[in-house]
XYZ file of C-alpha atoms in Angstrom:
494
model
C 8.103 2.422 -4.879
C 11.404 1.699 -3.125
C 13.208 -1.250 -3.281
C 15.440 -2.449 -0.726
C 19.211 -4.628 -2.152
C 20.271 -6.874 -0.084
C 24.392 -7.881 -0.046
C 24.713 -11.405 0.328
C 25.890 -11.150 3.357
C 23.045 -9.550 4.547
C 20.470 -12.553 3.658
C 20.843 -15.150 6.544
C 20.000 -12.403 8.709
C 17.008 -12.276 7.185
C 16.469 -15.844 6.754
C 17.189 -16.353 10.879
C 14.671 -13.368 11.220
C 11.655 -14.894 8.763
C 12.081 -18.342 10.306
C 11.967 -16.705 13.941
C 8.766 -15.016 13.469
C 7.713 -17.978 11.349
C 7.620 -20.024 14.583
C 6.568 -17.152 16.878
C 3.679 -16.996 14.762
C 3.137 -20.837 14.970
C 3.699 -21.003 18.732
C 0.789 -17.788 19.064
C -1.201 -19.633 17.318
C -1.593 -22.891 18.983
C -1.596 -20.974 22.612
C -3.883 -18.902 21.403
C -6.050 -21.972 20.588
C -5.936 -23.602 24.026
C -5.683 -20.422 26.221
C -9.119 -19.484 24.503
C -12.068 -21.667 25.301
C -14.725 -19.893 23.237
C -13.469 -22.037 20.715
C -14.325 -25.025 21.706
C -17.265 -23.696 22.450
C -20.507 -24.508 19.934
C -20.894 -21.057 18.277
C -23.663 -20.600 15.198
C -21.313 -19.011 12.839
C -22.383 -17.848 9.622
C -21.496 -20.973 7.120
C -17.927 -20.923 5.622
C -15.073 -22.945 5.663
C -11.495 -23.051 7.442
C -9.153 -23.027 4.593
C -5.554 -23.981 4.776
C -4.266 -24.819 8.205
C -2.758 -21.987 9.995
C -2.957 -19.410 7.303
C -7.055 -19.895 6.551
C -7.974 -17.664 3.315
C -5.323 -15.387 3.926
C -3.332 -15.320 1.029
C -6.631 -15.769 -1.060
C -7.945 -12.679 0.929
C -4.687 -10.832 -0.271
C -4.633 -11.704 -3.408
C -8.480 -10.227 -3.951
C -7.729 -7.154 -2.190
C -4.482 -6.462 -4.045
C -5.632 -6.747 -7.399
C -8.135 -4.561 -9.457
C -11.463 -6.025 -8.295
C -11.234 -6.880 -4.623
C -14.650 -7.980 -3.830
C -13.517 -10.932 -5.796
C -12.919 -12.794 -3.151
C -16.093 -11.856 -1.471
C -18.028 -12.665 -4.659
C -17.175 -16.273 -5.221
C -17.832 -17.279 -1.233
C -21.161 -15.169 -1.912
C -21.981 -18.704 -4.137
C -21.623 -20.802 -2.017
C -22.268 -19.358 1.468
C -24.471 -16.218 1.282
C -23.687 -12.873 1.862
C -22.898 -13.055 5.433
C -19.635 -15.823 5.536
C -17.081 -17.133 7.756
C -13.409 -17.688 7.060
C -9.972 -18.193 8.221
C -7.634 -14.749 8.283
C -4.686 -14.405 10.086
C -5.682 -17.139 12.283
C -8.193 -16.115 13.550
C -11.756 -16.787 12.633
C -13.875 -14.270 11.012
C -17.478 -13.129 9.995
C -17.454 -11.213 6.396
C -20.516 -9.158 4.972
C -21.611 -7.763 2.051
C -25.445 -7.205 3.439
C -25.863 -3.752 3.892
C -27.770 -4.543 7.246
C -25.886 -6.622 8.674
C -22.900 -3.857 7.413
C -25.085 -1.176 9.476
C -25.812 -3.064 12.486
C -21.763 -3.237 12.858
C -20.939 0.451 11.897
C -24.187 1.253 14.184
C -22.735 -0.951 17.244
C -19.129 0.740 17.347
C -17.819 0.668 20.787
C -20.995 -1.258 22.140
C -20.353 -5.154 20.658
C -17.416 -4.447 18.217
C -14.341 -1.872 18.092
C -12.161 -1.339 15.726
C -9.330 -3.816 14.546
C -5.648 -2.780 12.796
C -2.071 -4.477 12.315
C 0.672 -3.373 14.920
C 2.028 -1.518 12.132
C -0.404 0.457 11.359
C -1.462 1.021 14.693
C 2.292 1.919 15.967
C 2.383 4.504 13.433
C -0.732 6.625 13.435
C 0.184 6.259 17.176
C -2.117 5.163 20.535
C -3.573 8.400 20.711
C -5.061 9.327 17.416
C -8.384 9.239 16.395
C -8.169 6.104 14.142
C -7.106 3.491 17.075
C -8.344 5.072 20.159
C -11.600 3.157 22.001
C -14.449 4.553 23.904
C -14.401 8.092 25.424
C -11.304 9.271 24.236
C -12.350 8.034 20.336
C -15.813 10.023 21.174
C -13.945 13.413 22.510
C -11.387 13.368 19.364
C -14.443 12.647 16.607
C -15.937 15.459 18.164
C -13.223 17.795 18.073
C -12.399 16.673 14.618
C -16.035 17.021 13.587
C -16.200 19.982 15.430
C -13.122 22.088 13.075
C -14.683 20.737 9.538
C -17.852 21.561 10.125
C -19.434 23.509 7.647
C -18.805 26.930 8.834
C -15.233 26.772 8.613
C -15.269 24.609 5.225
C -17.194 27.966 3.955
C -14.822 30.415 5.834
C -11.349 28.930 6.544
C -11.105 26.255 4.269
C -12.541 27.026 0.772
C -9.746 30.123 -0.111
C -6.890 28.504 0.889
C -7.686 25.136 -1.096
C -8.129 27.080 -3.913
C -4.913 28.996 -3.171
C -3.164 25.849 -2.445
C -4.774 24.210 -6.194
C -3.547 27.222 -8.367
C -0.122 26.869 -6.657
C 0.381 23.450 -6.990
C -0.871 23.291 -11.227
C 1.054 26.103 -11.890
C 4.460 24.434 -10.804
C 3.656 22.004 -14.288
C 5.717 24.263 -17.122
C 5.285 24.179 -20.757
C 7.894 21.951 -22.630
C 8.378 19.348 -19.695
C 8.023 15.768 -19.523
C 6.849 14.688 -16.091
C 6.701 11.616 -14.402
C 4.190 11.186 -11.976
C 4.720 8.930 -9.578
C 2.713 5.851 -8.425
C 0.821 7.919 -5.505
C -1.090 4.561 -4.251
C 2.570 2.992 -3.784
C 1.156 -0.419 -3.696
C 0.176 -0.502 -6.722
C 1.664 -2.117 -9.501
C 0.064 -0.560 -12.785
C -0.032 2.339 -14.444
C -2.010 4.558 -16.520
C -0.575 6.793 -19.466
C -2.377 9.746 -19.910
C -1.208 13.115 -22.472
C -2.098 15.934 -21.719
C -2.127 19.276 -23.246
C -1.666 22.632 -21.788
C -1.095 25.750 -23.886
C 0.560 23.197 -26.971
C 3.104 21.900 -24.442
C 2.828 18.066 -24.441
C 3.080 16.061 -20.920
C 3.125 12.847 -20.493
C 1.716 11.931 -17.237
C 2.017 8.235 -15.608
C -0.821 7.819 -13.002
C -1.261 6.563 -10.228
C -0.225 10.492 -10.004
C 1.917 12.883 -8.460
C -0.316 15.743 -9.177
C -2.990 14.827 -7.069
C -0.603 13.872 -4.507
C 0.756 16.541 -4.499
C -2.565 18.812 -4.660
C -3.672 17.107 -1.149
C -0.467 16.643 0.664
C -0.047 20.370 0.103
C -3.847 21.210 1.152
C -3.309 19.034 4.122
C -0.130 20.218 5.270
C -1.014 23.594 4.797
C -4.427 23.043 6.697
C -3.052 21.107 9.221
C 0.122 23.119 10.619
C -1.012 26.221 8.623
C 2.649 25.562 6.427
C 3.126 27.261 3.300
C 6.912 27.150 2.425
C 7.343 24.948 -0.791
C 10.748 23.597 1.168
C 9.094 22.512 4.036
C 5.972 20.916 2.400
C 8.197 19.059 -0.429
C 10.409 17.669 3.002
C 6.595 16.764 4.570
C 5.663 14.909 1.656
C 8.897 13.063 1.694
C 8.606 11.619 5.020
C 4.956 10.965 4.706
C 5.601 8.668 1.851
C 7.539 6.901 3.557
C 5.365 6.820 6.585
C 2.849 5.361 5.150
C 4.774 2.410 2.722
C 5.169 0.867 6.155
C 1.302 1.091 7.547
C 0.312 -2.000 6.257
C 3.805 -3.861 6.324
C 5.848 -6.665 8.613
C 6.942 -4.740 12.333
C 10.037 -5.329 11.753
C 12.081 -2.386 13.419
C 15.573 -3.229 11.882
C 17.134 -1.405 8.922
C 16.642 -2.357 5.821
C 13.072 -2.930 6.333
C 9.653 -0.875 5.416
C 8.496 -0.593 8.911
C 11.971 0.386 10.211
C 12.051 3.552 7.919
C 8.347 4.542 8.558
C 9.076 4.933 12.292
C 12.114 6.984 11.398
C 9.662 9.254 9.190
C 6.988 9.540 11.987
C 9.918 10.587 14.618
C 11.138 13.237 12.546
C 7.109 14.259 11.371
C 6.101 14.422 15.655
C 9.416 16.214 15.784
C 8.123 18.690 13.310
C 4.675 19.374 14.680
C 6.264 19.773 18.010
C 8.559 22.310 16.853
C 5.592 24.347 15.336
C 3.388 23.750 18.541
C 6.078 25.528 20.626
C 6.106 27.880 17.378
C 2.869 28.504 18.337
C 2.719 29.083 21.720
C 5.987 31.029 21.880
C 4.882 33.571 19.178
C 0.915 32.753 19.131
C -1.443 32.238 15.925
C -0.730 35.169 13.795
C 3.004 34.780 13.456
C 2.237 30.838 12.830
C -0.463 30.544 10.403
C -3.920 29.261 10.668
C -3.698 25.963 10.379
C -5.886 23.336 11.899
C -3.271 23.381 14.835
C -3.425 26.745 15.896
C -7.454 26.562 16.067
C -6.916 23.073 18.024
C -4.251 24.365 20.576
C -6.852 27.773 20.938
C -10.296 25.865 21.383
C -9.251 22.407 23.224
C -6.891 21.360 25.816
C -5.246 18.362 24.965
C -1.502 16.902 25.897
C 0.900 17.799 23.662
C 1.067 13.882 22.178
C -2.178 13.445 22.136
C -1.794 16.699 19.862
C 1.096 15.071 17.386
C -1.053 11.717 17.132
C -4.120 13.796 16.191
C -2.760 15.498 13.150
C -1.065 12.446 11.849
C -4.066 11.027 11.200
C -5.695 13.460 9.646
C -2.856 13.746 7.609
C -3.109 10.137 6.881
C -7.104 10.050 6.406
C -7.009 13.063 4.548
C -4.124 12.773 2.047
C -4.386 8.979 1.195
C -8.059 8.945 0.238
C -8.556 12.065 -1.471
C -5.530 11.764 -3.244
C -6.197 8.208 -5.000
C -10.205 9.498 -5.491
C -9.123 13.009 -7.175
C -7.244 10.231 -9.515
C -9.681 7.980 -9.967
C -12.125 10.745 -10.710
C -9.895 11.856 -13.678
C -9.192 8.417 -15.409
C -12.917 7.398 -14.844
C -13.712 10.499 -16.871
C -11.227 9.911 -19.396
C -12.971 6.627 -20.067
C -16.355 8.241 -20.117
C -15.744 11.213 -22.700
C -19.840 12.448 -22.386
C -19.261 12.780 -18.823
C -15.667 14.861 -18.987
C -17.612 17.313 -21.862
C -20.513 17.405 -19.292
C -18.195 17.842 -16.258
C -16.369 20.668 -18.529
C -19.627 22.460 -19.397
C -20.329 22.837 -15.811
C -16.952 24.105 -14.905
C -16.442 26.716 -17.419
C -19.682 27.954 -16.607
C -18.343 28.604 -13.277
C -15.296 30.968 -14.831
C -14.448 34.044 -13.708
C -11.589 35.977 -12.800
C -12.438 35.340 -9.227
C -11.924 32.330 -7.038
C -14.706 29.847 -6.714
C -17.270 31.196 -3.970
C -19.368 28.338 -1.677
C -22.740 29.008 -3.963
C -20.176 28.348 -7.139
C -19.561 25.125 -5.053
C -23.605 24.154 -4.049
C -24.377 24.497 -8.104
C -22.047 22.045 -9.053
C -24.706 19.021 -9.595
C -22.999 17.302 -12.042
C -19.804 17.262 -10.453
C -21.290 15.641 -7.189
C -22.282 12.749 -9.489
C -18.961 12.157 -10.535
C -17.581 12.582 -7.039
C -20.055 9.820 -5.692
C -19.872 7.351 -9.145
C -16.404 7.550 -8.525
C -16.541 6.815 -4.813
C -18.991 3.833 -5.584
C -16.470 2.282 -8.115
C -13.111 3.547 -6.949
C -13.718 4.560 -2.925
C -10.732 3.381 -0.980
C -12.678 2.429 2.237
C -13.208 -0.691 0.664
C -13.519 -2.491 3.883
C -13.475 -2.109 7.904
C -11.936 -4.662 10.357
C -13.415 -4.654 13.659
C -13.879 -7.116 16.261
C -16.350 -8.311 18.602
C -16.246 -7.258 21.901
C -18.220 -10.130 23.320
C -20.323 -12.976 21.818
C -22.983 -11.283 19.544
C -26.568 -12.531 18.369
C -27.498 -11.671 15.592
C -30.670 -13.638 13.574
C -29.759 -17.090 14.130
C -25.818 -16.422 14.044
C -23.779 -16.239 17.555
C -20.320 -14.158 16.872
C -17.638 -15.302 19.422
C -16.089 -12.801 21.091
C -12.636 -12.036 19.813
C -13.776 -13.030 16.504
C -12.671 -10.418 13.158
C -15.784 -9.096 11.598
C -15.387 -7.551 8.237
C -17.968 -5.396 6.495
C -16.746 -5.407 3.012
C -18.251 -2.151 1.575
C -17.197 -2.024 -1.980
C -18.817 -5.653 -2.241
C -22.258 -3.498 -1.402
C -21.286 -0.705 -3.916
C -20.635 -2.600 -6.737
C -23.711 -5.379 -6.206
C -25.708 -5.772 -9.046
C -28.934 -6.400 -7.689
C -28.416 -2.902 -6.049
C -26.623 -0.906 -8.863
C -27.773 -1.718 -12.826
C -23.848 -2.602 -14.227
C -22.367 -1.797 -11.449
C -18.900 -1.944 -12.705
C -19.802 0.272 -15.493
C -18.430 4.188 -14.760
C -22.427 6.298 -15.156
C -22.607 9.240 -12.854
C -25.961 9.781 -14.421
C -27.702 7.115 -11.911
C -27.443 9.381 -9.677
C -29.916 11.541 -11.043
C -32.523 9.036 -10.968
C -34.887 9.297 -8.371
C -34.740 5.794 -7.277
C -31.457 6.322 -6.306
C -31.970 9.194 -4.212
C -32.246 7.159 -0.937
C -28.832 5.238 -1.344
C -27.317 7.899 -2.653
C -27.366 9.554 1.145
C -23.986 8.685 1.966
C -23.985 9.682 5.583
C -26.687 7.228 6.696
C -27.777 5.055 3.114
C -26.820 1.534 4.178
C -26.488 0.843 0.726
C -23.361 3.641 -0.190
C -21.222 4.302 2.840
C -17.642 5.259 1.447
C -17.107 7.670 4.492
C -17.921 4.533 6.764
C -20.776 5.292 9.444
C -21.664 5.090 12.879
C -19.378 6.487 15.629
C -16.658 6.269 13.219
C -17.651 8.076 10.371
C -15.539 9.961 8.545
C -15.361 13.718 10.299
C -13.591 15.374 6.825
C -15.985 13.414 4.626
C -17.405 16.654 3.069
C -14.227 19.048 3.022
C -13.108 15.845 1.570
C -16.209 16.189 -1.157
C -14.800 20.224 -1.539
C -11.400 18.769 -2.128
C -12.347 16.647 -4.815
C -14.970 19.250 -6.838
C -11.817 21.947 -6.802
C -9.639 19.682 -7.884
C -12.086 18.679 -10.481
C -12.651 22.432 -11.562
C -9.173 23.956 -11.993
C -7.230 20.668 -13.427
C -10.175 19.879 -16.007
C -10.421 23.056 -16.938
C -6.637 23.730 -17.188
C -5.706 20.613 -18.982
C -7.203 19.134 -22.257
C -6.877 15.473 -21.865
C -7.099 11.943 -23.773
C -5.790 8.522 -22.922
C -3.807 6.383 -25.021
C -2.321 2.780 -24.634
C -3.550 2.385 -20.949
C -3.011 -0.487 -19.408
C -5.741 -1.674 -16.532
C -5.903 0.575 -13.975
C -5.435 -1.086 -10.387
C -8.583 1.116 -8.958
C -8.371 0.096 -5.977
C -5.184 0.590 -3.384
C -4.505 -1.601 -1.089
């Protein structure tokens, strides 16, 4: 985490600055209200309750989300409301679920009666023409072409060597005798774990929320991505993507000094870069580049050359932030759990050979898929989707205004007890029984959706899943490990 100093004299800028948008926001607000007439309109919201004026449940919403069990929130308006609420965010009115129908009806109904909803900061820096924030046809044609180069032929030919490559590089940068800090890879998040770990006698003491696996997936993706391989120009990449995304989810303010300010200097100089390798490209042609996910995407679609920058950062955003933070979660879940880790273990070793992991080394590995989806239940950082309704929705007796936020809360699903037997309680054995088969079908269960669903499911959710198992495989059984004095894990990062 960074921290910005202000000089003194510095400070009433930022006071005239706070109080400006303070009033902006208070002036939206109220023009908002009486330019919109739907709501004085009678509308059969699901019950709830305003909140504080102006501000609603906001900071209470925050606060949930922010801390280490985020359905919180969720959980005590479950009591009184139901499981399909209303509240107050960001003032504006909006309809929160944790029913896993009413969850599928909304993931089902993408770009029919809702479409997706993010903050101008996020949405200025994945950019207007990226997968994430584009509506319609163009969000159909990129899903496809996303879908279209991880699909499972080239996770089993393109993809499975060099993440392995990529792995063995990466852990075998860690040297014997060294004490390494790991950084807090989730960035927001304000605890830490302290794990040792023990490789060939040599002691490390490792602080997690991790570098390691931040480093494991920023190199996979950048290497995947722009088919880079220099350890200069990946350890520059990771720079400026860490700084990209401190300022996804922060205030627009584009004035230095501030979070958002320095995240659009780091996307300038990261569309720079991909520019520079898609003239690379086209100048020298794919074998003198690499074969990255760029050189297969200039070769097999035509697409503008922004439209091109916007597309691979975000999959460099979707694919380094989550698998990152769920290859951690993974390991301090196990260390918590030591029958699963000497499970996991026996699994992997059995897998050991002098060789590289084949794709039938990678179907075999039942156990570890457990893990991967116990840990995606508990720890899965899709932990909710903002959309909003296109128009006024029906749905049972309710009547959704159009405009209105609608939030299906996901981990609230994952982590309900009537669904899930101690649901906060790390067992990847559940999903071995054969009741849980159905939910445990993560691309359509309405019950366990961490890749999302609908026309916005996650296109990289199982090279994602490949990720994770590799990972898995050569740091488990590299490392020997055991945790001591750890404080509470914040397992959730937002």
């Amino acid at each position: 985490m960074r921290e910005t100093i202000y000089q003194a004299r510095e400070w009433p800028l930022v006071v005239v600055v706070t109080t400006l948008l303070f009033f902006i926001f208070i002036a939206k607000f109220i023009y908002g209200n009486k330019k919109n007439p739907g709501r004085s309109r009678s509308y059969r919201l699901p019950p709830g309750r305003r909140g504080w004026l102006l501000v609603g449940d906001s900071f209470n919403w925050y606060n949930a989300v922010a801390s280490s069990h985020p359905p919180r929130f969720v959980e005590q308006q479950i009591k009184r409301f139901g499981k399909i609420f209303s509240c107050s965010l960001f003032g504006k009115w909006a309809v929160v679920s944790a029913d896993p129908s009413f969850n599928r009806f909304v993931m089902q109904n993408e770009g029919r009666l809702f479409q997706s909803s993010y903050p101008k900061s996020f949405r200025d820096l994945v950019g207007k023409n990226g997968v994430i924030t584009v509506q319609g046809d163009q969000h159909r044609r990129l899903h496809g072409i996303s879908s279209n180069l991880m699909r499972l032929e080239k996770l089993k030919f393109h993809f499975l060597n060099d993440i392995q490559v990529i792995m063995i590089q990466t852990l075998n940068n860690l040297q014997d005798n060294q004490v390494i800090l790991l950084q807090d890879v989730c960035r927001k998040a304000r605890k830490q774990i302290c794990i040792y770990m023990l490789i060939n006698s040599a002691l490390f003491l490792l602080l997690i929320m991790t570098y390691t696996t931040f480093q494991v997936a920023i190199n996979q993706m950048v290497n995947q991505l722009l088919g880079v391989s220099s350890e200069s120009e990946i350890n520059e990449m990771a720079q400026l993507f860490s700084n990209f995304v401190d300022g996804c989810l922060s205030v627009p303010i584009n004035f230095p000094g501030f979070t958002y300010h320095t995240a659009m200097k780091a996307r300038e100089k990261i569309i720079s870069k991909i520019k520079k390798t898609i003239d690379k490209h086209r100048q020298q042609g794919s074998a003198e580049v690499g074969n990255g996910v760029l050189g297969r995407l200039l070769e097999e679609e035509s697409l503008p050359d922004e439209t091109i920058s916007d597309f691979i950062i975000n999959l460099l955003f979707a694919g380094n932030e989550t698998t990152a933070k769920t290859m951690l979660f993974a390991v301090y879940f196990l260390t918590q759990c030591p029958r699963a880790l000497k499970q996991l273990l026996e699994e992997q070793e059995g897998l050991r050979s002098n060789e590289m992991l084949t794709w039938q080394d990678y179907k075999v590995m039942s156990f570890t898929q457990c893990v991967i989806d116990e840990t995606l239940r508990i720890g899965g950082i899709a932990i909710w989707l903002m959309r909003e309704a296109k128009e006024d929705v029906t749905y049972q007796d309710y009547v959704i205004p159009k405009g209105c936020f609608v939030v299906p809360f996901l981990s609230a699903v994952h982590l309900d007890e009537n669904l899930y037997q101690d649901a906060l309680t790390f067992n990847p054995w559940r999903w071995m029984d054969p009741q849980n088969q159905e939910n445990r079908n993560w691309r359509n269960s309405q019950f366990y959706s961490p890749f999302g669903g609908g026309a916005r499911f996650c296109p990289g959710a199982e090279l994602a899943r490949l990720q994770i198992a590799l990972f898995l495989h050569y740091f488990l059984t590299t490392y020997r490990l055991s945790l001591q004095n750890a404080p509470l894990v914040q397992t959730f990062g937002f």
